Tab-separated table of C-alpha atoms in Angstrom:
chain	number	residue	atom	x	y	z
R	30	MET	CA	36.603	-5.913	-35.293
R	31	GLU	CA	33.987	-3.844	-36.809
R	32	GLN	CA	31.863	-4.290	-33.777
R	33	GLN	CA	34.633	-3.053	-31.830
R	34	TYR	CA	34.996	0.234	-33.472
R	35	HIS	CA	31.448	0.790	-33.266
R	36	ASN	CA	31.373	0.138	-29.482
R	37	LEU	CA	33.903	2.999	-29.370
R	38	LYS	CA	31.864	5.253	-31.371
R	39	MET	CA	28.957	4.352	-28.921
R	40	GLY	CA	31.401	4.989	-26.108
R	41	GLU	CA	31.727	8.429	-27.100
R	42	ARG	CA	28.167	9.354	-26.279
R	43	GLY	CA	29.075	8.801	-22.500
R	44	ALA	CA	31.933	11.181	-22.675
R	45	ILE	CA	29.955	13.614	-24.433
R	46	ILE	CA	27.081	13.140	-21.910
R	47	SER	CA	29.738	13.634	-18.914
R	48	ILE	CA	31.375	16.620	-20.441
R	49	ILE	CA	27.960	18.519	-21.113
R	50	ALA	CA	27.006	17.567	-17.393
R	51	TYR	CA	30.140	18.449	-15.847
R	52	LEU	CA	30.191	21.943	-17.743
R	53	PHE	CA	26.959	22.728	-16.388
R	54	LEU	CA	27.343	21.624	-12.977
R	55	SER	CA	30.913	23.100	-12.306
R	56	GLY	CA	29.657	26.511	-13.488
R	57	ILE	CA	26.445	26.424	-11.280
R	58	LYS	CA	28.771	25.251	-8.065
R	59	LEU	CA	31.888	27.892	-8.588
R	60	ILE	CA	29.415	30.701	-9.154
R	61	LEU	CA	27.105	29.771	-6.082
R	62	ALA	CA	29.962	28.943	-4.330
R	63	TYR	CA	31.387	32.415	-4.825
R	64	PHE	CA	28.229	34.279	-3.803
R	65	THR	CA	27.554	31.603	-0.810
R	66	HIS	CA	30.984	31.624	0.489
R	67	SER	CA	31.359	27.828	0.712
R	68	GLU	CA	34.576	26.229	0.551
R	69	ALA	CA	33.392	22.655	0.260
R	70	LEU	CA	31.080	23.630	-2.901
R	71	ARG	CA	33.984	25.345	-4.271
R	72	ALA	CA	36.127	22.125	-4.031
R	73	ASP	CA	33.224	20.161	-5.516
R	74	GLY	CA	32.883	22.647	-8.171
R	75	LEU	CA	36.771	22.410	-9.077
R	76	ASN	CA	36.500	18.438	-8.581
R	77	ASN	CA	34.070	18.877	-11.575
R	78	THR	CA	36.188	20.803	-13.531
R	79	THR	CA	39.077	18.156	-13.361
R	80	ASP	CA	36.100	15.553	-14.356
R	81	ILE	CA	35.548	17.862	-17.417
R	82	ILE	CA	39.258	17.356	-18.503
R	83	ALA	CA	39.384	13.699	-17.919
R	84	SER	CA	35.974	13.249	-19.853
R	85	ILE	CA	37.389	15.123	-22.589
R	86	ALA	CA	40.817	13.056	-22.382
R	87	VAL	CA	38.415	9.794	-22.565
R	88	LEU	CA	36.730	11.233	-25.569
R	89	ILE	CA	39.883	12.018	-27.303
R	90	GLY	CA	41.364	8.515	-26.550
R	91	LEU	CA	38.246	6.826	-28.029
R	92	ARG	CA	38.459	8.737	-31.156
R	93	ILE	CA	41.988	7.937	-31.651
R	94	ALA	CA	41.600	4.307	-30.750
R	95	ARG	CA	39.096	4.197	-33.746
R	96	LYS	CA	41.655	4.937	-36.098
R	97	PRO	CA	42.843	1.765	-38.157
R	98	ALA	CA	46.472	0.268	-38.250
R	99	ASP	CA	48.665	2.234	-40.143
R	100	ASP	CA	52.608	1.812	-41.028
R	101	ASP	CA	53.738	3.431	-37.605
R	102	HIS	CA	51.012	1.531	-35.556
R	103	LEU	CA	50.696	-1.979	-37.013
R	104	TYR	CA	48.580	-3.249	-34.015
R	105	GLY	CA	46.167	-0.035	-34.195
R	106	HIS	CA	45.706	2.568	-31.916
R	107	TRP	CA	43.785	0.731	-29.158
R	108	LYS	CA	45.865	1.995	-26.212
R	109	ALA	CA	45.438	5.799	-26.935
R	110	GLU	CA	42.593	5.524	-24.590
R	111	THR	CA	44.576	4.493	-21.634
R	112	VAL	CA	47.386	7.115	-22.621
R	113	ALA	CA	44.477	9.760	-22.429
R	114	SER	CA	43.624	7.994	-19.083
R	115	MET	CA	47.095	8.624	-17.459
R	116	VAL	CA	47.252	12.368	-18.545
R	117	ALA	CA	43.720	13.087	-17.067
R	118	SER	CA	45.214	11.182	-13.863
R	119	PHE	CA	47.980	13.861	-13.471
R	120	ILE	CA	45.534	16.816	-13.890
R	121	MET	CA	43.039	15.504	-11.193
R	122	LEU	CA	46.267	15.123	-8.989
R	123	VAL	CA	47.198	18.718	-9.574
R	124	VAL	CA	43.956	19.926	-9.012
R	125	GLY	CA	43.228	17.710	-5.888
R	126	LEU	CA	46.405	19.108	-4.272
R	127	GLN	CA	45.046	22.651	-4.857
R	128	VAL	CA	41.764	21.775	-3.318
R	129	LEU	CA	43.712	20.500	-0.430
R	130	TYR	CA	45.836	23.500	0.115
R	131	GLY	CA	43.093	26.026	-0.056
R	132	ALA	CA	40.974	23.919	2.384
R	133	ILE	CA	43.920	23.828	4.899
R	134	LYS	CA	44.706	27.239	4.631
R	135	SER	CA	40.855	28.255	5.007
R	136	LEU	CA	40.764	25.792	8.177
R	137	PHE	CA	43.585	27.133	10.049
R	138	HIS	CA	44.423	30.558	8.895
R	139	GLY	CA	41.156	31.956	7.811
R	140	GLU	CA	38.130	33.255	9.641
R	141	VAL	CA	35.671	30.261	9.175
R	142	LYS	CA	31.997	31.482	8.728
R	143	PRO	CA	29.075	29.317	7.926
R	144	PRO	CA	28.206	29.478	4.109
R	145	ASP	CA	24.549	30.418	2.813
R	146	ILE	CA	22.240	27.471	3.102
R	147	LEU	CA	21.708	27.717	-0.736
R	148	SER	CA	25.010	26.289	-1.150
R	149	ALA	CA	23.768	23.139	0.576
R	150	TRP	CA	20.666	22.610	-2.086
R	151	THR	CA	22.597	23.390	-4.781
R	152	ALA	CA	25.172	20.457	-3.914
R	153	ILE	CA	21.899	18.220	-3.578
R	154	PHE	CA	20.342	19.087	-6.750
R	155	CYS	CA	24.101	18.578	-8.608
R	156	ALA	CA	24.147	14.972	-6.780
R	157	ILE	CA	20.818	14.289	-8.254
R	158	VAL	CA	21.806	15.367	-11.789
R	159	MET	CA	25.114	13.333	-11.591
R	160	TYR	CA	23.194	9.973	-10.513
R	161	GLY	CA	21.144	10.188	-13.478
R	162	VAL	CA	24.180	10.745	-15.704
R	163	TYR	CA	26.010	7.771	-13.741
R	164	ARG	CA	22.730	5.288	-14.691
R	165	TYR	CA	22.949	6.256	-18.239
R	166	ASN	CA	26.931	5.508	-18.756
R	167	LYS	CA	26.495	2.402	-16.538
R	168	LYS	CA	23.670	1.106	-18.951
R	169	LEU	CA	26.000	2.056	-22.162
R	170	ALA	CA	29.277	0.754	-20.528
R	171	GLN	CA	27.144	-2.777	-20.066
R	172	LYS	CA	25.625	-2.680	-23.598
R	173	ILE	CA	28.848	-2.010	-25.323
R	174	GLN	CA	31.544	-4.055	-23.135
R	175	SER	CA	33.576	-0.644	-22.149
R	176	GLN	CA	35.885	-0.812	-19.448
R	177	SER	CA	36.542	3.139	-20.156
R	178	VAL	CA	32.711	4.130	-19.908
R	179	MET	CA	32.311	2.010	-16.927
R	180	ALA	CA	34.992	3.627	-15.284
R	181	ALA	CA	33.767	6.914	-16.340
R	182	ALA	CA	30.215	5.796	-14.740
R	183	LYS	CA	31.983	4.966	-11.351
R	184	ASP	CA	33.719	8.364	-11.277
R	185	ASN	CA	29.954	9.950	-11.934
R	186	LEU	CA	28.836	8.135	-9.185
R	187	SER	CA	31.665	8.973	-6.852
R	188	ASP	CA	30.808	12.510	-7.889
R	189	ALA	CA	27.340	12.243	-6.696
R	190	TRP	CA	28.566	10.972	-3.199
R	191	VAL	CA	30.964	14.079	-2.877
R	192	SER	CA	28.400	16.462	-3.575
R	193	ILE	CA	26.099	14.421	-0.999
R	194	GLY	CA	29.036	14.904	1.384
R	195	THR	CA	29.426	18.338	0.481
R	196	ALA	CA	25.830	19.143	1.489
R	197	VAL	CA	26.156	17.305	4.645
R	198	GLY	CA	29.227	19.401	5.608
R	199	ILE	CA	27.440	22.687	4.681
R	200	LEU	CA	24.222	21.622	6.642
R	201	GLY	CA	26.422	20.962	9.599
R	202	SER	CA	28.074	24.272	9.274
R	203	GLN	CA	24.824	25.901	10.074
R	204	LEU	CA	24.719	23.969	13.452
R	205	ASN	CA	27.352	26.381	14.951
R	206	LEU	CA	30.039	24.011	13.460
R	207	PRO	CA	31.371	26.219	10.613
R	208	TRP	CA	34.498	24.420	10.499
R	209	LEU	CA	32.913	21.453	8.898
R	210	ASP	CA	32.521	23.355	5.320
R	211	PRO	CA	36.372	23.359	4.944
R	212	VAL	CA	36.723	19.929	6.581
R	213	ALA	CA	34.341	18.670	3.697
R	214	ALA	CA	36.647	20.470	1.162
R	215	LEU	CA	39.430	18.733	2.592
R	216	LEU	CA	37.740	15.298	2.207
R	217	VAL	CA	36.658	16.459	-1.460
R	218	GLY	CA	40.440	17.251	-1.989
R	219	GLY	CA	41.446	13.866	-0.494
R	220	LEU	CA	39.019	11.869	-2.736
R	221	ILE	CA	40.155	13.980	-6.028
R	222	CYS	CA	43.737	12.786	-5.391
R	223	LYS	CA	42.729	9.342	-4.765
R	224	THR	CA	40.469	9.069	-7.915
R	225	GLY	CA	43.767	10.490	-9.816
R	226	ILE	CA	46.149	7.742	-8.283
R	227	ASP	CA	43.762	5.038	-8.691
R	228	ILE	CA	43.414	6.168	-12.631
R	229	PHE	CA	47.010	6.472	-12.757
R	230	LYS	CA	47.344	2.851	-11.314
R	231	GLU	CA	45.212	1.516	-13.760
R	232	ALA	CA	46.584	3.007	-16.714
R	233	VAL	CA	50.264	1.962	-15.726
R	234	LYS	CA	49.008	-1.563	-15.395
R	235	TYR	CA	47.364	-1.654	-18.831
R	236	LEU	CA	50.428	-0.060	-20.403
R	237	THR	CA	53.021	-2.331	-18.828
R	238	ASP	CA	50.903	-5.336	-20.078
R	239	GLY	CA	49.637	-6.186	-16.281
R	240	PHE	CA	46.486	-8.568	-16.543
R	241	ASP	CA	43.854	-10.101	-14.226
R	242	GLU	CA	45.242	-13.465	-13.085
R	243	ASN	CA	41.739	-14.696	-12.399
R	244	LYS	CA	40.756	-13.910	-16.145
R	245	LEU	CA	43.837	-15.633	-17.437
R	246	GLN	CA	43.116	-18.718	-15.453
R	247	SER	CA	39.477	-18.864	-16.757
R	248	TYR	CA	40.943	-18.615	-20.431
R	249	LYS	CA	43.087	-21.625	-19.443
R	250	ASN	CA	40.324	-23.615	-18.190
R	251	ALA	CA	37.962	-22.999	-20.973
R	252	ILE	CA	41.041	-24.153	-23.579
R	253	MET	CA	41.489	-27.338	-21.420
R	254	HIS	CA	37.876	-28.253	-22.532
R	255	VAL	CA	38.361	-27.732	-26.208
R	256	PRO	CA	38.416	-31.364	-27.748
R	257	GLY	CA	41.875	-32.245	-28.971
R	258	VAL	CA	43.657	-30.202	-26.474
R	259	LEU	CA	45.964	-32.336	-23.957
R	260	SER	CA	47.377	-29.389	-21.816
R	261	VAL	CA	48.184	-25.544	-21.927
R	262	LYS	CA	52.090	-25.252	-21.836
R	263	ASN	CA	51.961	-21.576	-21.761
R	264	ILE	CA	49.721	-18.828	-21.709
R	265	ARG	CA	49.738	-14.955	-21.755
R	266	ALA	CA	47.492	-12.230	-22.283
R	267	ARG	CA	47.789	-8.379	-22.574
R	268	ASN	CA	45.122	-5.615	-23.638
R	269	TYR	CA	44.935	-3.315	-26.745
R	270	GLY	CA	42.687	-0.949	-25.109
R	271	ASN	CA	39.979	-2.587	-23.724
R	272	ASN	CA	40.493	-5.493	-26.201
R	273	PRO	CA	42.121	-8.728	-24.466
R	274	VAL	CA	44.743	-10.358	-26.516
R	275	VAL	CA	45.883	-13.852	-25.932
R	276	ASP	CA	49.045	-15.878	-26.426
R	277	VAL	CA	49.089	-19.617	-25.634
R	278	VAL	CA	50.948	-22.842	-26.290
R	279	ILE	CA	48.784	-26.052	-26.342
R	280	LEU	CA	50.019	-29.602	-26.411
R	281	VAL	CA	48.319	-31.982	-28.703
R	282	ASN	CA	48.634	-35.555	-29.801
R	283	PRO	CA	51.970	-35.808	-31.818
R	284	THR	CA	50.371	-38.220	-34.440
R	285	LEU	CA	47.941	-35.400	-35.679
R	286	ASP	CA	48.236	-34.263	-39.216
R	287	VAL	CA	48.489	-30.747	-40.050
R	288	ARG	CA	44.777	-30.185	-40.911
R	289	ASP	CA	43.695	-31.777	-37.536
R	290	ALA	CA	46.021	-29.719	-35.663
R	291	HIS	CA	45.147	-26.354	-37.168
R	292	ASP	CA	41.542	-27.389	-36.595
R	293	ILE	CA	42.213	-27.750	-32.934
R	294	ALA	CA	44.010	-24.230	-32.854
R	295	THR	CA	40.873	-22.677	-34.745
R	296	ASN	CA	38.391	-24.035	-32.297
R	297	VAL	CA	40.654	-22.842	-29.284
R	298	GLU	CA	40.689	-19.413	-31.056
R	299	ASN	CA	36.909	-19.402	-31.649
R	300	GLU	CA	36.261	-20.542	-27.934
R	301	LEU	CA	38.200	-17.658	-26.544
R	302	SER	CA	36.790	-15.034	-29.057
R	303	HIS	CA	32.854	-15.966	-28.895
R	304	GLU	CA	32.701	-16.994	-25.156
R	305	HIS	CA	35.461	-14.930	-23.234
R	306	GLY	CA	35.338	-11.789	-25.410
R	307	VAL	CA	39.041	-12.247	-26.445
R	308	TYR	CA	39.674	-9.743	-29.485
R	309	GLU	CA	42.555	-12.230	-30.814
R	310	ALA	CA	44.335	-15.017	-29.818
R	311	HIS	CA	47.590	-16.468	-31.136
R	312	VAL	CA	47.735	-20.445	-30.954
R	313	HIS	CA	51.011	-22.337	-30.950
R	314	ILE	CA	50.914	-25.967	-31.402
R	315	GLU	CA	53.403	-28.617	-29.817
R	316	PRO	CA	53.257	-32.134	-29.685
R	317	LYS	CA	53.174	-33.761	-26.428
């Protein structure tokens, strides 16, 4: 258990790095978007402001999740991270819809002018910075086996691609195609909304105890290879934050004494914990 809490603490580094990067990049983009008159760069900057909020939510979730079990939370606070992700998804959807509205208004009701070329170089610079943040968070997520940090890393990578798309739209607008800038903003707004929806769906899955069927099958196969297990009668799994918890009913030889049956259950728990990273396993034994 100590290792899981240590991993949560390490995961905070990734969230803090993301917050610092997003603060820096969103400030640059929004300021230069104002002076260069680029809707796409403005949308990209607003995208990063939602990422700030999302990263702060992840950071708060990680810190709350580190709190030990108490009288009101006998299973601990692991799901706080998931709740924070859901809150962030709502914020991202609101901002995404605002960006879409602004882009559509500019495209159909405004006088579309090509933005200054400086906005394109700004987007490219920001894409490079965000790619570096992605590489850092990906390496950290792999080290501590954190789904939330890996999700943050994937968000970093998508933000880098958004900035590249922004640059392409701005550069295209310089070739007598000024409408490409608001179109790029439209695509950015759509991507913000999609990311928010994806995060929401994933959070709902975790909070309603949804679980990967393939992973559950791999647990079952591993249990069947434990000596003394005749079959698996029933197996279920859920998540405490990023920590899988398994409930399994195994069938054993009815002539075994209590000690031998208990040893088989312990071996099942050890197999799931050491080989498959299961945080906690509840093994019930029945005679076959």
